[in-house]
Coordinates of C-alpha atoms in Angstrom, one line a residue:
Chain A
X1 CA -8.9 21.1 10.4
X2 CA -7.4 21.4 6.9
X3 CA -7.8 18.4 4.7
X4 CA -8.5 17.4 1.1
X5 CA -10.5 14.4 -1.2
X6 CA -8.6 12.2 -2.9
X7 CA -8.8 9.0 -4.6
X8 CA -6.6 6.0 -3.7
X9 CA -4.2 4.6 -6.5
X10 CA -2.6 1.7 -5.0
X11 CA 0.4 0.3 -3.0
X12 CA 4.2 0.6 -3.7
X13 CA 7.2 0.0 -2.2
X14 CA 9.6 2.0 -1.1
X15 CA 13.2 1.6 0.5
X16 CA 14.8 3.7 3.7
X17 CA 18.3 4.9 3.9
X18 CA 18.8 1.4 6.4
X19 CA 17.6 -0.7 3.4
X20 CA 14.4 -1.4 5.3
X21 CA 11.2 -1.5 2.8
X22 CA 8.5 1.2 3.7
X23 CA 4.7 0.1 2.2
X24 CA 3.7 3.1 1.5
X25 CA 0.1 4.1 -0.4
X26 CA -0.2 6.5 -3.5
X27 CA -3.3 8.8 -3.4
X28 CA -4.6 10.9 -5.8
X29 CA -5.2 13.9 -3.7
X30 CA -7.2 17.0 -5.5
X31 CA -6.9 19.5 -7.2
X32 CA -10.7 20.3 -4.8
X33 CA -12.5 23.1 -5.5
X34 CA -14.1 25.2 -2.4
X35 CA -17.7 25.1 -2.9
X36 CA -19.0 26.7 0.1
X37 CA -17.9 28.7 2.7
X38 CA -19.8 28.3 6.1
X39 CA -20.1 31.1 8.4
X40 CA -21.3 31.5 11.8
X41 CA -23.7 34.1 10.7
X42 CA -25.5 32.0 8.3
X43 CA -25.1 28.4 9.2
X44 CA -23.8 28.5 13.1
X45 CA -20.6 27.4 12.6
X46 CA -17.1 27.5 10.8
X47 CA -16.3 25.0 8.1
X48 CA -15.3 25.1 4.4
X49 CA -16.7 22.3 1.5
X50 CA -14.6 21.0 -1.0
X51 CA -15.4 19.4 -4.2
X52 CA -13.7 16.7 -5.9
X53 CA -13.7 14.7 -8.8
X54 CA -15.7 16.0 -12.3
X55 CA -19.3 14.8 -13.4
X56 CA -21.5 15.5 -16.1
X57 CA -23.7 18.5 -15.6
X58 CA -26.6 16.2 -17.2
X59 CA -26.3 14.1 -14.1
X60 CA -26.3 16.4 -11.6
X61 CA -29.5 17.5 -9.9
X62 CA -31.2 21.3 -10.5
X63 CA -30.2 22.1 -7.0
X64 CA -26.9 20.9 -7.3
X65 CA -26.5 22.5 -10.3
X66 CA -27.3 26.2 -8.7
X67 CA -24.8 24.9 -5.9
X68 CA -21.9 24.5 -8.0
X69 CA -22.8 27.6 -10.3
X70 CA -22.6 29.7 -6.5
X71 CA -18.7 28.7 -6.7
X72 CA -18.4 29.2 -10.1
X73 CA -17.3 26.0 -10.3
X74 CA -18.1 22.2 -12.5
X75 CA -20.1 19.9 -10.9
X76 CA -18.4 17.5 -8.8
X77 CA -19.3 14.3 -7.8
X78 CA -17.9 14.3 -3.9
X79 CA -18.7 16.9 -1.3
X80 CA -17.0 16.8 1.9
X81 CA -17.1 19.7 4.4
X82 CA -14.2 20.4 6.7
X83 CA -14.6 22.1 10.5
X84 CA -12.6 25.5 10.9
X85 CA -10.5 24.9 7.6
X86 CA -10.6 28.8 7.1
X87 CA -8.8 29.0 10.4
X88 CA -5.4 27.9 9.3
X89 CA -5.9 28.8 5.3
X90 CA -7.4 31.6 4.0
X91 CA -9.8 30.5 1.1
X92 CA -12.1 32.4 -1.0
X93 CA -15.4 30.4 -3.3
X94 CA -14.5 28.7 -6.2
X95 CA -11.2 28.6 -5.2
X96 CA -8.4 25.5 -5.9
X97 CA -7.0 24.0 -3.4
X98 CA -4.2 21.6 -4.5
X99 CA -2.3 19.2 -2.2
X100 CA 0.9 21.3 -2.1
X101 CA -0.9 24.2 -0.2
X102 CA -2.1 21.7 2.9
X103 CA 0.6 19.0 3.0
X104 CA 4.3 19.2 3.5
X105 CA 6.7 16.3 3.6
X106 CA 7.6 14.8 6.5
X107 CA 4.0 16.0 8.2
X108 CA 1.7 12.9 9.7
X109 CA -1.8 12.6 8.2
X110 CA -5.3 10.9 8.7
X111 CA -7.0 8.9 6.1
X112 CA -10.6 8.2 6.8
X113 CA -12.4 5.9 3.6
X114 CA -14.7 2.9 3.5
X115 CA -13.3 -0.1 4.2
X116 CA -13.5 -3.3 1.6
X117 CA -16.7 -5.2 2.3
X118 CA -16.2 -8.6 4.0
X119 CA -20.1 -9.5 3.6
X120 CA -21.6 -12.1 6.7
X121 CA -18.8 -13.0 9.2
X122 CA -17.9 -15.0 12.2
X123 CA -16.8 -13.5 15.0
X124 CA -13.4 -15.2 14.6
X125 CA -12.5 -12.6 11.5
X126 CA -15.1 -9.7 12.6
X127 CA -14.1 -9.4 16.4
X128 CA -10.8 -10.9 16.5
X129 CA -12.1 -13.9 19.1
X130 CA -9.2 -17.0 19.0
X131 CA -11.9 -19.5 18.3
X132 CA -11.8 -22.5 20.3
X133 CA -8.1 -23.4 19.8
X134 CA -8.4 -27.0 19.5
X135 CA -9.8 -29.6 16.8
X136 CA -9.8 -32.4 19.2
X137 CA -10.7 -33.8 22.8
X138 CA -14.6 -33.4 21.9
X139 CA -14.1 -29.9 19.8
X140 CA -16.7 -31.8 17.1
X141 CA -17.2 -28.7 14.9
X142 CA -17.3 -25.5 16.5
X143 CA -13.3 -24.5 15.7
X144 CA -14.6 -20.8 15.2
X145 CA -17.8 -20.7 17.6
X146 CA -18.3 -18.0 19.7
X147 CA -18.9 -19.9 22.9
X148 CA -21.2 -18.2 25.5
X149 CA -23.3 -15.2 24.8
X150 CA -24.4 -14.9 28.4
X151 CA -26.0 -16.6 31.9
X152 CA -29.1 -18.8 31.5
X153 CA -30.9 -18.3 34.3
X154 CA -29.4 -14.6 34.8
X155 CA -30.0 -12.0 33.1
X156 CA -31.3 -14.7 31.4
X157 CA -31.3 -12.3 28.0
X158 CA -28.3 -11.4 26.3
X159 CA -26.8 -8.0 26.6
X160 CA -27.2 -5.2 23.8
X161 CA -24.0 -4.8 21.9
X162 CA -22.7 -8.4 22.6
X163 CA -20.1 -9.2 19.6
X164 CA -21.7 -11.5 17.4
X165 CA -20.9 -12.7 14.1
X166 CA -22.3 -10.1 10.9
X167 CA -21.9 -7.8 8.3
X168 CA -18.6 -7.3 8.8
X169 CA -16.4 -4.4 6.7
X170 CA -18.0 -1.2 3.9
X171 CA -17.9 1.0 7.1
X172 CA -15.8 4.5 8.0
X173 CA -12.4 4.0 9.3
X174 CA -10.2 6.6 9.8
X175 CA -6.2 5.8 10.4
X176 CA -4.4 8.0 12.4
X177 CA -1.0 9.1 12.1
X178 CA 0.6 8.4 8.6
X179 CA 3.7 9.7 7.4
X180 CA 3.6 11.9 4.2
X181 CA 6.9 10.1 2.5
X182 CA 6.4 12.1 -1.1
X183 CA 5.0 14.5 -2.7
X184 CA 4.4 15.1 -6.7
X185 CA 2.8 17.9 -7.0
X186 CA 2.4 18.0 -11.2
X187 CA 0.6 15.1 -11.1
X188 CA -1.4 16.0 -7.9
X189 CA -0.3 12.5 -6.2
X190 CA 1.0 11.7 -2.3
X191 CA 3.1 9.1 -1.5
X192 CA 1.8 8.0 2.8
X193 CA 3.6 5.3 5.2
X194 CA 1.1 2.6 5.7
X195 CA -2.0 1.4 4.6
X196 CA -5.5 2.9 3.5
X197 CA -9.2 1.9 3.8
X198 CA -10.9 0.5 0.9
X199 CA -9.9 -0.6 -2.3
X200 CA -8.2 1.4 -5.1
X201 CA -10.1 3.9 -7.0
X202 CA -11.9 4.6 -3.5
X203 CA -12.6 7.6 -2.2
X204 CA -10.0 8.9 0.5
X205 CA -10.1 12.1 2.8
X206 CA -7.3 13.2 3.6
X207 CA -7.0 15.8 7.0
X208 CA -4.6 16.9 9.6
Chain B
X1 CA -0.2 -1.4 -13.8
X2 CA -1.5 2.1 -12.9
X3 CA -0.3 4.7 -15.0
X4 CA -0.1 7.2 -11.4
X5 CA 1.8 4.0 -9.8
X6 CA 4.6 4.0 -12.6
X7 CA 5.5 7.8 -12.3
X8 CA 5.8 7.5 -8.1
X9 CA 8.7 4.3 -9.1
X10 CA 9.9 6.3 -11.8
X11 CA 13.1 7.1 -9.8
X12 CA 14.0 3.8 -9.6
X13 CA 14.6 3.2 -12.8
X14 CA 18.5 4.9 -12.6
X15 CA 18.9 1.9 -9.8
X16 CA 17.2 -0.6 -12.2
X17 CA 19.6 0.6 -15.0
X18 CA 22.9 -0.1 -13.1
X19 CA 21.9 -3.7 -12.1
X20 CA 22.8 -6.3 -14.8
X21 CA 20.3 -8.3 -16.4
X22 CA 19.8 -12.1 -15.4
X23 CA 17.4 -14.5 -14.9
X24 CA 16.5 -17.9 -13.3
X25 CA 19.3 -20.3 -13.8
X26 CA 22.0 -17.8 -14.0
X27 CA 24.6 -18.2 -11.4
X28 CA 25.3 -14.3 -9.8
X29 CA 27.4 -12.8 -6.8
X30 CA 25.3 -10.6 -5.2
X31 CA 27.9 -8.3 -3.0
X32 CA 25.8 -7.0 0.4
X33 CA 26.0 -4.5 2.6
X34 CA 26.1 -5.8 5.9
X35 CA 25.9 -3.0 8.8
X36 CA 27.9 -4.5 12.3
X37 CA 27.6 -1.4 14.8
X38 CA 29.1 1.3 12.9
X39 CA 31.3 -0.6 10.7
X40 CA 30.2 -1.3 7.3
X41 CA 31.2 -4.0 5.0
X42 CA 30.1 -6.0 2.1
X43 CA 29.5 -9.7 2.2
X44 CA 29.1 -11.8 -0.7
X45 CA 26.6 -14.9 -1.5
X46 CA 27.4 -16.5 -4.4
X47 CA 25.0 -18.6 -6.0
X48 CA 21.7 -19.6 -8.7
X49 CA 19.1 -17.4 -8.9
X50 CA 15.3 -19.8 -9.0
X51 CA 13.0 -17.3 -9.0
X52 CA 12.6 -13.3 -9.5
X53 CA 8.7 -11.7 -8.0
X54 CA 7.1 -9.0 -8.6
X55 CA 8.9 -8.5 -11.6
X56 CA 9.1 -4.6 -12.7
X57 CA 7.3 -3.3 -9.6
X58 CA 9.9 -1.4 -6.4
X59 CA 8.9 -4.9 -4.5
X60 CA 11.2 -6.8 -6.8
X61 CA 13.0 -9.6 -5.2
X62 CA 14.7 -12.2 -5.9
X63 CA 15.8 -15.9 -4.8
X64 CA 19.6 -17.2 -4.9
X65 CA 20.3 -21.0 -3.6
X66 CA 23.5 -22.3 -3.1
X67 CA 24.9 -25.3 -1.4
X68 CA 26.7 -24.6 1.6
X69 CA 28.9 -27.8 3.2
X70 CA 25.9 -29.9 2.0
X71 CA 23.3 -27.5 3.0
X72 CA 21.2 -26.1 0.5
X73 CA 21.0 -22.3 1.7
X74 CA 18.5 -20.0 0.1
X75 CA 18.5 -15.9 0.8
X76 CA 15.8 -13.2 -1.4
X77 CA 17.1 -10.2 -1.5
X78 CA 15.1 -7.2 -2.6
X79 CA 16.3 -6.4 -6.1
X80 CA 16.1 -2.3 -5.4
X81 CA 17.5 -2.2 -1.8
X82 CA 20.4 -0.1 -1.4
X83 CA 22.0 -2.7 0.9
X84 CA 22.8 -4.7 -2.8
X85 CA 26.1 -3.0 -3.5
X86 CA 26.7 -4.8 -6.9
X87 CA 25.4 -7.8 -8.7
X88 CA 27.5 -10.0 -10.7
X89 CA 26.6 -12.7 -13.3
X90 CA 28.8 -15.6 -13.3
X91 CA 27.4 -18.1 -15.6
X92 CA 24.5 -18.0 -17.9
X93 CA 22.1 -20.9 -17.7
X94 CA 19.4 -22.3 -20.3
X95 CA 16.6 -23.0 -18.2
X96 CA 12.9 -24.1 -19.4
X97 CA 11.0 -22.6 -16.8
X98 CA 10.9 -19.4 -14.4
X99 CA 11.0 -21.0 -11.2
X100 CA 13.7 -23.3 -10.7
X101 CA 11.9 -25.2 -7.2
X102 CA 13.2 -28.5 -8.9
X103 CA 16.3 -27.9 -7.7
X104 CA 15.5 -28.0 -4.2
X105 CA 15.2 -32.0 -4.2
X106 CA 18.4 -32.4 -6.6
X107 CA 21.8 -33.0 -5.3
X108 CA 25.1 -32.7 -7.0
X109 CA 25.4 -33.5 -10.6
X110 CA 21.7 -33.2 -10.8
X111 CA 21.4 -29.9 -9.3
X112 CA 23.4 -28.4 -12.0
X113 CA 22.1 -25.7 -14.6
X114 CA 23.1 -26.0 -17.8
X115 CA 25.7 -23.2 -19.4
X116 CA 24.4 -20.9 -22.4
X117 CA 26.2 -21.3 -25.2
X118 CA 27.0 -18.0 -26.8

């Protein structure tokens, strides 16, 4: 799967031929460096790692260091390893992959990042439950309870996994399916239809 | 605004350039494209602009309010859609603030804007 790391610089507008308005997202996406090549000889399976995004050698761990030195490359501060990249690209170490190489216009992308943190929610906003519907005839003041969680007498216990309210948000989402609208390569940036996980300056993969 | 952001609506700028400038108060025609099957023509709603949002940013839009056979009509428009054909000023106005919602309870004489002198 080929993809790249990016970094997510906001939302714009753009306008179809029709006159419609297209939200589209702006990512930062590379220039990555290739880091590590695995092989099926030494690691089991196929898969290339990118790096993204510079950071001071005085804050990277001795390890690390010897990593990036391996590629001949600066240390980076996101790793991100992609199955059977080599498969479709041929890639040496140390080598730069820039967005133009992977994405065309006109192509559909995924975007997997961490979505904003919502903190504790009910289940109204977490799970998408309507709530009770009604302020009145004896609604007191449970508008967003959950209602039941399960039988008194049997099971008697409530059921592992039961949608309760929570943490809700700072977790992995992937979106499928986004249209590449744009692409400038001199300043490494691509324009997507839709929205994108997290907030700006977050950390994006791109893949497709 | 981010500096990445301005060069991806760079290429507006030619449409920005060929719009005239007005602001709340003025009185404009804004000519529209309207699209009936395959036909094409331009329709034209002529009125005072109360508001423009998201100013400098491709989401521009604006708000024009007229008074149609007593009814006070108001239509945004998108200030970078290609369905705006051409935008006329009318009549300057001297207006003390951006958003002209005042108007909305006004009628007649009151509703009136009044004309820059230049």
């Amino acid at each position: 799967m080929l993809g790249i790391i990016g970094k997510k610089i906001g939302m714009i507008t753009l306008y179809d031929g029709a006159g419609d308005s297209i939200p589209c997202t702006v990512i930062e996406g590379g220039p990555c460096v290739v880091t590590q090549i695995k092989t099926l000889a030494t690691d089991g399976y196929l898969a290339v790692q990118l790096g993204y995004a510079d950071k001071k050698v005085k804050n990277t761990s001795k390890p690390l260091q010897g990593h990036f030195e391996k590629a001949g490359s600066a240390p980076k501060r996101r790793l991100v390893e992609f199955r059977n990249f080599a498969e479709s690209l041929d890639v040496k170490l140390g080598q730069i992959i820039r967005l133009e190489d992977i994405f065309k216009v006109g192509e559909y992308v995924d975007a997997i990042g961490t979505s904003k943190g919502k903190g504790f929610q009910g289940v109204v906003k977490r799970h998408g439950f309507s709530g009770v519907g009604d302020r009145t005839h004896g609604q007191h003041n449970r508008e967003r309870a959950p209602g039941s969680i399960g039988g008194a007498s049997y099971p008697a216990r409530v059921f592992k996994g039961t949608r309760m309210a929570g943490r809700t948000g700072g977790q992995r989402v992937k979106v499928a399916n986004l249209k590449v609208l744009k692409i400038i390569p001199e300043d490494n940036l691509i324009v997507i239809n839709g929205a994108v996980p997290g907030p700006k300056n977050t950390y994006i993969i791109l893949e497709k | 605004m981010n500096e990445l952001i301005k060069v991806v609506e760079a290429e507006s700028s030619v449409r920005r350039q060929a719009l005239p400038d007005f602001k709340a108060g003025d009185d404009i025609n804004v000519h529209v494209k309207i699209k009936e099957g395959s036909k094409e023509r331009i329709q034209q709603f002529q009125g005072t602009v109360i508001q423009r949002k998201n100013a400098s940013t491709n989401g521009e839009t604006f708000t024009v309010r007229k008074v149609s056979s007593g009814v006070g009509v108001e239509r945004i428009f998108p200030l970078l859609s290609p369905n705006i054909d051409k935008i006329e000023v009318v009549r300057q106005g001297v207006v003390r603030r951006a958003r002209l919602y005042y108007l909305r309870g006004k009628q007649g004489r009151a509703a009136k804007v009044k004309e820059k002198r230049t």
